[in-house]
mmCIF file of C-alpha atoms in Angstrom:
data_model
loop_
_atom_site.group_PDB
_atom_site.id
_atom_site.type_symbol
_atom_site.label_atom_id
_atom_site.label_comp_id
_atom_site.label_asym_id
_atom_site.label_seq_id
_atom_site.Cartn_x
_atom_site.Cartn_y
_atom_site.Cartn_z
ATOM 1 C CA UNK A 95 82.826 -114.537 1.179
ATOM 2 C CA UNK A 96 83.956 -113.586 -2.286
ATOM 3 C CA UNK A 97 81.179 -112.571 -5.059
ATOM 4 C CA UNK A 98 80.568 -113.794 -7.987
ATOM 5 C CA UNK A 99 82.123 -112.777 -10.940
ATOM 6 C CA UNK A 100 80.124 -109.739 -12.860
ATOM 7 C CA UNK A 101 77.420 -111.138 -14.967
ATOM 8 C CA UNK A 102 77.970 -114.908 -13.335
ATOM 9 C CA UNK A 103 74.166 -114.538 -11.941
ATOM 10 C CA UNK A 104 72.706 -112.915 -15.239
ATOM 11 C CA UNK A 105 74.127 -115.687 -17.083
ATOM 12 C CA UNK A 106 72.685 -118.579 -15.332
ATOM 13 C CA UNK A 107 69.377 -116.850 -15.078
ATOM 14 C CA UNK A 108 69.268 -116.603 -18.830
ATOM 15 C CA UNK A 109 69.427 -120.768 -19.156
ATOM 16 C CA UNK A 110 65.948 -121.377 -18.319
ATOM 17 C CA UNK A 111 65.138 -118.681 -21.047
ATOM 18 C CA UNK A 112 66.555 -119.977 -23.639
ATOM 19 C CA UNK A 113 64.907 -123.529 -23.020
ATOM 20 C CA UNK A 114 62.088 -122.152 -22.622
ATOM 21 C CA UNK A 115 62.219 -120.926 -26.196
ATOM 22 C CA UNK A 116 63.590 -124.032 -27.377
ATOM 23 C CA UNK A 117 60.762 -125.374 -26.162
ATOM 24 C CA UNK A 118 58.117 -122.970 -27.784
ATOM 25 C CA UNK A 119 60.317 -123.622 -31.178
ATOM 26 C CA UNK A 120 60.010 -127.089 -30.579
ATOM 27 C CA UNK A 121 56.322 -127.159 -30.450
ATOM 28 C CA UNK A 122 56.189 -124.644 -33.552
ATOM 29 C CA UNK A 123 57.935 -127.244 -35.144
ATOM 30 C CA UNK A 124 56.041 -130.157 -34.197
ATOM 31 C CA UNK A 125 52.742 -128.634 -35.341
ATOM 32 C CA UNK A 126 55.131 -128.462 -38.668
ATOM 33 C CA UNK A 127 55.623 -131.838 -38.631
ATOM 34 C CA UNK A 128 59.254 -132.236 -38.168
ATOM 35 C CA UNK A 129 59.604 -133.718 -35.336
ATOM 36 C CA UNK A 130 63.196 -134.985 -36.016
ATOM 37 C CA UNK A 131 64.277 -130.798 -35.776
ATOM 38 C CA UNK A 132 62.319 -130.643 -32.829
ATOM 39 C CA UNK A 133 64.412 -133.020 -30.932
ATOM 40 C CA UNK A 134 67.719 -131.849 -32.114
ATOM 41 C CA UNK A 135 66.585 -128.349 -30.918
ATOM 42 C CA UNK A 136 65.554 -129.872 -27.807
ATOM 43 C CA UNK A 137 68.665 -132.218 -26.845
ATOM 44 C CA UNK A 138 70.851 -129.349 -27.608
ATOM 45 C CA UNK A 139 68.850 -127.183 -25.088
ATOM 46 C CA UNK A 140 68.809 -129.722 -22.745
ATOM 47 C CA UNK A 141 72.254 -130.178 -22.375
ATOM 48 C CA UNK A 142 72.577 -126.759 -20.557
ATOM 49 C CA UNK A 143 69.324 -127.212 -18.221
ATOM 50 C CA UNK A 144 68.811 -130.975 -17.925
ATOM 51 C CA UNK A 145 66.212 -130.143 -15.045
ATOM 52 C CA UNK A 146 63.826 -128.180 -16.983
ATOM 53 C CA UNK A 147 60.601 -130.277 -16.450
ATOM 54 C CA UNK A 148 58.887 -129.023 -19.444
ATOM 55 C CA UNK A 149 61.296 -129.514 -21.948
ATOM 56 C CA UNK A 150 62.505 -133.022 -20.761
ATOM 57 C CA UNK A 151 58.880 -133.917 -20.670
ATOM 58 C CA UNK A 152 58.649 -132.462 -24.666
ATOM 59 C CA UNK A 153 61.175 -134.178 -25.492
ATOM 60 C CA UNK A 154 60.199 -137.399 -24.224
ATOM 61 C CA UNK A 155 57.201 -137.356 -26.330
ATOM 62 C CA UNK A 156 58.857 -135.776 -29.463
ATOM 63 C CA UNK A 157 61.235 -139.167 -29.230
ATOM 64 C CA UNK A 158 58.426 -141.111 -29.091
ATOM 65 C CA UNK A 159 56.286 -139.735 -32.187
ATOM 66 C CA UNK A 160 59.558 -139.909 -34.092
ATOM 67 C CA UNK A 161 59.801 -143.274 -33.314
ATOM 68 C CA UNK A 162 56.142 -144.366 -33.793
ATOM 69 C CA UNK A 163 56.345 -143.130 -37.325
ATOM 70 C CA UNK A 164 59.896 -144.282 -37.990
ATOM 71 C CA UNK A 165 58.615 -148.033 -36.786
ATOM 72 C CA UNK A 166 55.441 -147.551 -38.857
ATOM 73 C CA UNK A 167 57.225 -146.627 -42.244
ATOM 74 C CA UNK A 168 59.636 -149.702 -41.230
ATOM 75 C CA UNK A 169 57.056 -152.189 -41.118
ATOM 76 C CA UNK A 170 55.332 -150.348 -44.507
ATOM 77 C CA UNK A 171 58.667 -150.813 -46.565
ATOM 78 C CA UNK A 172 59.051 -154.635 -45.494
ATOM 79 C CA UNK A 173 54.874 -155.061 -46.615
ATOM 80 C CA UNK A 174 53.559 -155.400 -43.235
ATOM 81 C CA UNK A 175 50.573 -153.236 -44.333
ATOM 82 C CA UNK A 176 48.289 -154.155 -41.462
ATOM 83 C CA UNK A 177 50.760 -153.664 -38.974
ATOM 84 C CA UNK A 178 52.324 -150.293 -40.196
ATOM 85 C CA UNK A 179 48.421 -148.967 -40.361
ATOM 86 C CA UNK A 180 48.234 -150.091 -36.742
ATOM 87 C CA UNK A 181 51.146 -148.193 -35.907
ATOM 88 C CA UNK A 182 50.442 -145.087 -37.791
ATOM 89 C CA UNK A 183 46.638 -145.344 -35.555
ATOM 90 C CA UNK A 184 48.640 -145.555 -32.149
ATOM 91 C CA UNK A 185 50.817 -142.689 -33.122
ATOM 92 C CA UNK A 186 47.484 -140.410 -33.930
ATOM 93 C CA UNK A 187 46.803 -140.639 -30.847
ATOM 94 C CA UNK A 188 49.975 -139.294 -29.249
ATOM 95 C CA UNK A 189 49.805 -135.376 -29.806
ATOM 96 C CA UNK A 190 46.438 -134.005 -31.361
ATOM 97 C CA UNK A 191 48.144 -130.344 -31.353
ATOM 98 C CA UNK A 192 50.613 -131.684 -34.068
ATOM 99 C CA UNK A 193 48.495 -130.437 -36.825
ATOM 100 C CA UNK A 194 51.181 -131.438 -39.785
ATOM 101 C CA UNK A 195 52.468 -134.617 -38.342
ATOM 102 C CA UNK A 196 48.940 -136.101 -38.182
ATOM 103 C CA UNK A 197 48.349 -134.869 -41.766
ATOM 104 C CA UNK A 198 51.095 -136.735 -42.295
ATOM 105 C CA UNK A 199 50.230 -140.189 -40.418
ATOM 106 C CA UNK A 200 46.581 -139.890 -41.774
ATOM 107 C CA UNK A 201 48.346 -139.639 -45.415
ATOM 108 C CA UNK A 202 50.312 -142.496 -44.429
ATOM 109 C CA UNK A 203 47.360 -144.456 -43.243
ATOM 110 C CA UNK A 204 45.664 -143.999 -46.405
ATOM 111 C CA UNK A 205 48.481 -145.566 -48.141
ATOM 112 C CA UNK A 206 48.104 -148.783 -45.837
ATOM 113 C CA UNK A 207 44.509 -148.744 -46.753
ATOM 114 C CA UNK A 208 45.410 -148.207 -50.785
ATOM 115 C CA UNK A 209 47.465 -151.001 -50.650
ATOM 116 C CA UNK A 210 45.081 -153.265 -48.756
ATOM 117 C CA UNK A 211 42.382 -152.237 -51.046
ATOM 118 C CA UNK A 212 40.266 -150.161 -48.685
ATOM 119 C CA UNK A 213 39.577 -147.053 -50.953
ATOM 120 C CA UNK A 214 37.229 -145.404 -48.898
ATOM 121 C CA UNK A 215 38.877 -145.616 -46.065
ATOM 122 C CA UNK A 216 41.341 -144.107 -47.976
ATOM 123 C CA UNK A 217 39.485 -141.242 -48.978
ATOM 124 C CA UNK A 218 38.373 -141.072 -45.512
ATOM 125 C CA UNK A 219 41.330 -140.274 -44.258
ATOM 126 C CA UNK A 220 43.186 -138.221 -46.870
ATOM 127 C CA UNK A 221 40.210 -136.189 -46.282
ATOM 128 C CA UNK A 222 40.744 -135.744 -42.262
ATOM 129 C CA UNK A 223 44.449 -134.952 -43.588
ATOM 130 C CA UNK A 224 43.613 -132.247 -45.939
ATOM 131 C CA UNK A 225 41.166 -130.681 -43.621
ATOM 132 C CA UNK A 226 44.263 -130.449 -40.890
ATOM 133 C CA UNK A 227 46.780 -129.334 -44.257
ATOM 134 C CA UNK A 228 44.823 -128.044 -47.541
ATOM 135 C CA UNK A 229 47.723 -127.735 -49.405
ATOM 136 C CA UNK A 230 49.436 -131.681 -49.005
ATOM 137 C CA UNK A 231 49.932 -132.826 -52.067
ATOM 138 C CA UNK A 232 50.818 -136.779 -50.994
ATOM 139 C CA UNK A 233 47.045 -136.817 -49.418
ATOM 140 C CA UNK A 234 45.947 -135.516 -53.022
ATOM 141 C CA UNK A 235 47.925 -138.023 -54.676
ATOM 142 C CA UNK A 236 46.473 -141.272 -52.740
ATOM 143 C CA UNK A 237 42.791 -140.041 -52.676
ATOM 144 C CA UNK A 238 43.078 -139.329 -56.616
ATOM 145 C CA UNK A 239 44.107 -143.133 -56.938
ATOM 146 C CA UNK A 240 41.227 -143.933 -54.653
ATOM 147 C CA UNK A 241 38.871 -142.087 -56.212
ATOM 148 C CA UNK A 242 39.806 -144.044 -59.673
ATOM 149 C CA UNK A 243 39.394 -147.322 -58.381
ATOM 150 C CA UNK A 244 36.028 -146.080 -57.243
ATOM 151 C CA UNK A 245 35.422 -144.953 -60.899
ATOM 152 C CA UNK A 246 35.024 -141.430 -59.521
ATOM 153 C CA UNK A 247 37.148 -140.282 -62.287
ATOM 154 C CA UNK A 248 36.137 -136.526 -62.157
ATOM 155 C CA UNK A 249 36.658 -136.455 -58.423
ATOM 156 C CA UNK A 250 40.050 -137.958 -59.081
ATOM 157 C CA UNK A 251 40.729 -135.077 -61.972
ATOM 158 C CA UNK A 252 39.782 -132.367 -59.783
ATOM 159 C CA UNK A 253 42.354 -133.909 -57.203
ATOM 160 C CA UNK A 254 45.342 -134.003 -59.545
ATOM 161 C CA UNK A 255 44.468 -130.584 -60.745
ATOM 162 C CA UNK A 256 44.604 -129.392 -57.662
ATOM 163 C CA UNK A 257 47.843 -130.750 -57.123
ATOM 164 C CA UNK A 258 48.903 -128.943 -60.188
ATOM 165 C CA UNK A 259 47.484 -125.605 -58.734
ATOM 166 C CA UNK A 260 49.977 -126.398 -55.844
ATOM 167 C CA UNK A 261 52.857 -127.693 -57.431
ATOM 168 C CA UNK A 262 53.017 -126.086 -61.421
ATOM 169 C CA UNK A 263 56.113 -128.641 -61.713
ATOM 170 C CA UNK A 264 53.717 -131.566 -61.809
ATOM 171 C CA UNK A 265 52.043 -130.841 -64.966
ATOM 172 C CA UNK A 266 54.277 -132.258 -67.913
ATOM 173 C CA UNK A 267 53.795 -135.656 -65.649
ATOM 174 C CA UNK A 268 50.157 -135.283 -64.874
ATOM 175 C CA UNK A 269 48.512 -133.501 -67.860
ATOM 176 C CA UNK A 270 47.684 -136.901 -69.526
ATOM 177 C CA UNK A 271 46.613 -138.393 -66.578
ATOM 178 C CA UNK A 272 44.060 -135.393 -65.662
ATOM 179 C CA UNK A 273 42.982 -135.549 -69.205
ATOM 180 C CA UNK A 274 42.037 -139.073 -69.386
ATOM 181 C CA UNK A 275 40.303 -138.897 -65.835
ATOM 182 C CA UNK A 276 38.326 -136.047 -67.706
ATOM 183 C CA UNK A 277 37.371 -138.266 -70.636
ATOM 184 C CA UNK A 278 36.377 -140.927 -68.584
ATOM 185 C CA UNK A 279 34.343 -138.829 -66.211
ATOM 186 C CA UNK A 280 32.555 -137.599 -69.120
ATOM 187 C CA UNK A 281 31.895 -141.146 -70.668
ATOM 188 C CA UNK A 282 31.243 -143.090 -67.218
ATOM 189 C CA UNK A 283 28.758 -139.821 -66.560
ATOM 190 C CA UNK A 284 26.497 -141.332 -69.425
ATOM 191 C CA UNK A 285 27.380 -145.099 -69.543
ATOM 192 C CA UNK A 286 26.076 -146.736 -66.619
ATOM 193 C CA UNK A 287 27.998 -150.094 -66.907
ATOM 194 C CA UNK A 288 31.262 -148.286 -66.220
ATOM 195 C CA UNK A 289 29.675 -146.308 -63.854
ATOM 196 C CA UNK A 290 29.099 -149.693 -61.956
ATOM 197 C CA UNK A 291 32.021 -151.410 -63.519
ATOM 198 C CA UNK A 292 29.885 -153.912 -65.292
ATOM 199 C CA UNK A 293 30.426 -155.121 -69.345
ATOM 200 C CA UNK A 294 27.082 -154.845 -71.276
ATOM 201 C CA UNK A 295 26.103 -158.603 -70.876
ATOM 202 C CA UNK A 296 26.002 -158.168 -67.020
ATOM 203 C CA UNK A 297 23.368 -160.201 -65.860
ATOM 204 C CA UNK A 298 20.576 -159.138 -63.213
ATOM 205 C CA UNK A 299 22.415 -160.727 -60.458
ATOM 206 C CA UNK A 300 25.691 -159.121 -61.266
ATOM 207 C CA UNK A 301 23.774 -155.714 -61.534
ATOM 208 C CA UNK A 302 22.495 -156.088 -58.327
ATOM 209 C CA UNK A 303 25.453 -156.929 -56.898
ATOM 210 C CA UNK A 304 28.032 -154.191 -58.131
ATOM 211 C CA UNK A 305 25.368 -151.795 -57.490
ATOM 212 C CA UNK A 306 25.184 -152.796 -53.543
ATOM 213 C CA UNK A 307 29.013 -152.507 -53.429
ATOM 214 C CA UNK A 308 29.805 -149.616 -55.305
ATOM 215 C CA UNK A 309 26.756 -148.135 -53.070
ATOM 216 C CA UNK A 310 28.238 -149.165 -50.051
ATOM 217 C CA UNK A 311 31.522 -147.788 -51.181
ATOM 218 C CA UNK A 312 30.080 -144.257 -51.684
ATOM 219 C CA UNK A 313 27.318 -143.779 -49.655
ATOM 220 C CA UNK A 314 27.425 -140.459 -47.994
ATOM 221 C CA UNK A 315 27.333 -141.603 -44.593
ATOM 222 C CA UNK A 316 31.030 -143.091 -44.897
ATOM 223 C CA UNK A 317 32.307 -140.043 -45.703
ATOM 224 C CA UNK A 318 30.618 -138.082 -42.671
ATOM 225 C CA UNK A 319 34.124 -137.545 -40.664
ATOM 226 C CA UNK A 320 35.884 -136.437 -43.575
ATOM 227 C CA UNK A 321 34.625 -133.119 -44.428
ATOM 228 C CA UNK A 322 31.983 -131.266 -46.094
ATOM 229 C CA UNK A 323 33.817 -131.497 -49.628
ATOM 230 C CA UNK A 324 33.999 -135.492 -49.097
ATOM 231 C CA UNK A 325 30.474 -135.927 -48.391
ATOM 232 C CA UNK A 326 29.416 -133.923 -51.179
ATOM 233 C CA UNK A 327 31.493 -135.585 -53.556
ATOM 234 C CA UNK A 328 30.158 -138.957 -52.356
ATOM 235 C CA UNK A 329 26.419 -137.619 -52.419
ATOM 236 C CA UNK A 330 26.914 -137.001 -56.275
ATOM 237 C CA UNK A 331 28.328 -139.798 -57.173
ATOM 238 C CA UNK A 332 25.725 -142.120 -54.773
ATOM 239 C CA UNK A 333 23.197 -140.190 -56.980
ATOM 240 C CA UNK A 334 24.923 -141.655 -60.290
ATOM 241 C CA UNK A 335 24.765 -145.036 -59.038
ATOM 242 C CA UNK A 336 21.300 -144.810 -58.078
ATOM 243 C CA UNK A 337 20.510 -143.728 -61.653
ATOM 244 C CA UNK A 338 22.368 -146.100 -62.970
ATOM 245 C CA UNK A 339 20.666 -149.230 -61.048
ATOM 246 C CA UNK A 340 17.451 -147.846 -61.345
ATOM 247 C CA UNK A 341 17.715 -147.854 -65.329
ATOM 248 C CA UNK A 342 19.638 -150.943 -65.874
ATOM 249 C CA UNK A 343 17.635 -153.343 -63.386
ATOM 250 C CA UNK A 344 14.303 -152.273 -65.070
ATOM 251 C CA UNK A 345 14.750 -154.621 -68.022
ATOM 252 C CA UNK A 346 12.431 -151.727 -70.390
ATOM 253 C CA UNK A 347 14.668 -148.877 -69.399
ATOM 254 C CA UNK A 348 17.521 -150.752 -69.591
ATOM 255 C CA UNK A 349 16.580 -152.152 -73.334
ATOM 256 C CA UNK A 350 15.934 -148.181 -74.196
ATOM 257 C CA UNK A 351 19.236 -147.464 -72.818
ATOM 258 C CA UNK A 352 21.088 -150.133 -74.780
ATOM 259 C CA UNK A 353 19.289 -148.863 -77.871
ATOM 260 C CA UNK A 354 20.627 -145.340 -77.596
ATOM 261 C CA UNK A 355 24.008 -146.124 -76.727
ATOM 262 C CA UNK A 356 23.853 -148.117 -79.914
ATOM 263 C CA UNK A 357 22.835 -145.385 -82.114
ATOM 264 C CA UNK A 358 25.192 -143.476 -80.849
ATOM 265 C CA UNK A 359 28.082 -145.549 -81.499
ATOM 266 C CA UNK A 360 29.458 -146.300 -78.039
ATOM 267 C CA UNK A 361 28.044 -149.659 -77.039
ATOM 268 C CA UNK A 362 30.985 -151.439 -77.901
ATOM 269 C CA UNK A 363 32.595 -153.333 -75.104
ATOM 270 C CA UNK A 364 36.535 -153.289 -74.416
ATOM 271 C CA UNK A 365 38.968 -156.500 -73.119
ATOM 272 C CA UNK A 366 37.124 -158.170 -70.445
ATOM 273 C CA UNK A 367 33.470 -157.341 -70.914
ATOM 274 C CA UNK A 368 34.393 -153.545 -69.576
ATOM 275 C CA UNK A 369 33.056 -150.800 -71.546
ATOM 276 C CA UNK A 370 35.613 -149.084 -73.809
ATOM 277 C CA UNK A 371 38.333 -150.934 -72.542
ATOM 278 C CA UNK A 372 37.753 -149.670 -69.024
ATOM 279 C CA UNK A 373 41.529 -148.720 -67.600
ATOM 280 C CA UNK A 374 41.533 -147.583 -64.350
ATOM 281 C CA UNK A 375 45.322 -147.119 -64.087
ATOM 282 C CA UNK A 376 45.288 -145.118 -67.733
ATOM 283 C CA UNK A 377 49.120 -144.758 -68.535
ATOM 284 C CA UNK A 378 50.595 -145.434 -64.989
ATOM 285 C CA UNK A 379 54.088 -147.870 -65.219
ATOM 286 C CA UNK A 380 54.415 -146.581 -68.986
ATOM 287 C CA UNK A 381 56.323 -143.424 -68.664
ATOM 288 C CA UNK A 382 60.040 -143.506 -68.156
ATOM 289 C CA UNK A 383 62.999 -140.985 -67.394
ATOM 290 C CA UNK A 384 62.722 -138.117 -65.781
ATOM 291 C CA UNK A 385 58.878 -137.588 -65.997
ATOM 292 C CA UNK A 386 58.459 -140.624 -64.586
ATOM 293 C CA UNK A 387 60.415 -140.093 -61.602
ATOM 294 C CA UNK A 388 58.361 -136.842 -60.884
ATOM 295 C CA UNK A 389 55.579 -138.515 -62.324
ATOM 296 C CA UNK A 390 53.804 -139.883 -58.467
ATOM 297 C CA UNK A 391 51.320 -142.476 -60.557
ATOM 298 C CA UNK A 392 53.938 -144.029 -62.167
ATOM 299 C CA UNK A 393 54.552 -147.498 -61.117
ATOM 300 C CA UNK A 394 58.023 -147.725 -58.716
ATOM 301 C CA UNK A 395 57.651 -150.942 -56.614
ATOM 302 C CA UNK A 396 61.083 -149.715 -54.941
ATOM 303 C CA UNK A 397 59.004 -147.009 -53.251
ATOM 304 C CA UNK A 398 57.691 -149.318 -51.262
ATOM 305 C CA UNK A 399 54.344 -148.189 -52.319
ATOM 306 C CA UNK A 400 53.456 -150.185 -55.534
ATOM 307 C CA UNK A 401 52.126 -146.342 -57.729
ATOM 308 C CA UNK A 402 53.631 -143.586 -55.792
ATOM 309 C CA UNK A 403 57.199 -141.891 -55.364
ATOM 310 C CA UNK A 404 56.145 -140.010 -52.023
ATOM 311 C CA UNK A 405 54.426 -142.142 -49.926
ATOM 312 C CA UNK A 406 55.619 -141.034 -46.277
ATOM 313 C CA UNK A 407 56.657 -137.825 -44.698
ATOM 314 C CA UNK A 408 56.824 -134.066 -45.771
ATOM 315 C CA UNK A 409 57.294 -132.927 -48.992
ATOM 316 C CA UNK A 410 61.047 -132.089 -48.091
ATOM 317 C CA UNK A 411 61.681 -135.743 -47.387
ATOM 318 C CA UNK A 412 64.125 -138.301 -49.455
ATOM 319 C CA UNK A 413 65.100 -141.709 -49.858
ATOM 320 C CA UNK A 414 67.761 -142.970 -48.010
ATOM 321 C CA UNK A 415 70.583 -145.113 -49.450
ATOM 322 C CA UNK A 416 68.465 -148.281 -49.673
ATOM 323 C CA UNK A 417 65.525 -146.438 -51.505
ATOM 324 C CA UNK A 418 63.548 -146.583 -47.979
ATOM 325 C CA UNK A 419 61.600 -143.942 -46.638
ATOM 326 C CA UNK A 420 63.351 -142.574 -43.538
ATOM 327 C CA UNK A 421 61.204 -139.117 -42.984
#
């Protein structure tokens, strides 16, 4: 019987090794959140050795991860935000070791909460995303906007400053927002009405209702699963809320506080009875041109997410032909 050609046996023996290396690389890509590249690498490797059990199993998982995220993105872009939220939640159960992929899912689910007005949940999801991927800019931006909606201007400014630190190219488009957030934080720290989102003519029942709502949103227990940083921020804000309520709910303390405000010239209500024209959105939606394209706070409903131009996927993702998110 003729012997196999020289080198044939060695060549065949190397095939499983190449697939094994591809599997290891694909796992690393999944961990980095680049599941489409992981899928392509596995598909190419398995063409040479379709019976490789570990590779086949991982390919099945990667395809499911990719499909689940794409379906959730599609639902979000179509306006089915609640269904998108549920799909992201399902995808989070697929692969706990895919750290960056799960950070993307958490940030995307945070975008759903933002759209639904569940701002405390935004902070929880984005804080968890940042625990997994501390330099994840989109999670910082989503969380900053949630902090703005909850009157946590200092926390919003801190997140925006972190964005600029990570990506200095965003400084021109975010510098004004950071400045205004810091200014609002200084005023809110002294203005109990602004802290509770009230006008100066708020009634006793309105003060109590506003405090209960804000205290529930900012209670430290709400952030216990979001990391030490988020919990510490919640504790600081909760303390300020309690201080504001203690002053405004007591008639004599409120009268004394109002007198001090008027004597300092800060007791002037803006539109809608809000102190100083209280505006959570700052300059959002007022920019145009290149700066607006770079600014994730500029209003652009075609993004599929009102407020940010980069709601889905990894930092390298870009839009497809229809302006919808592909990653």
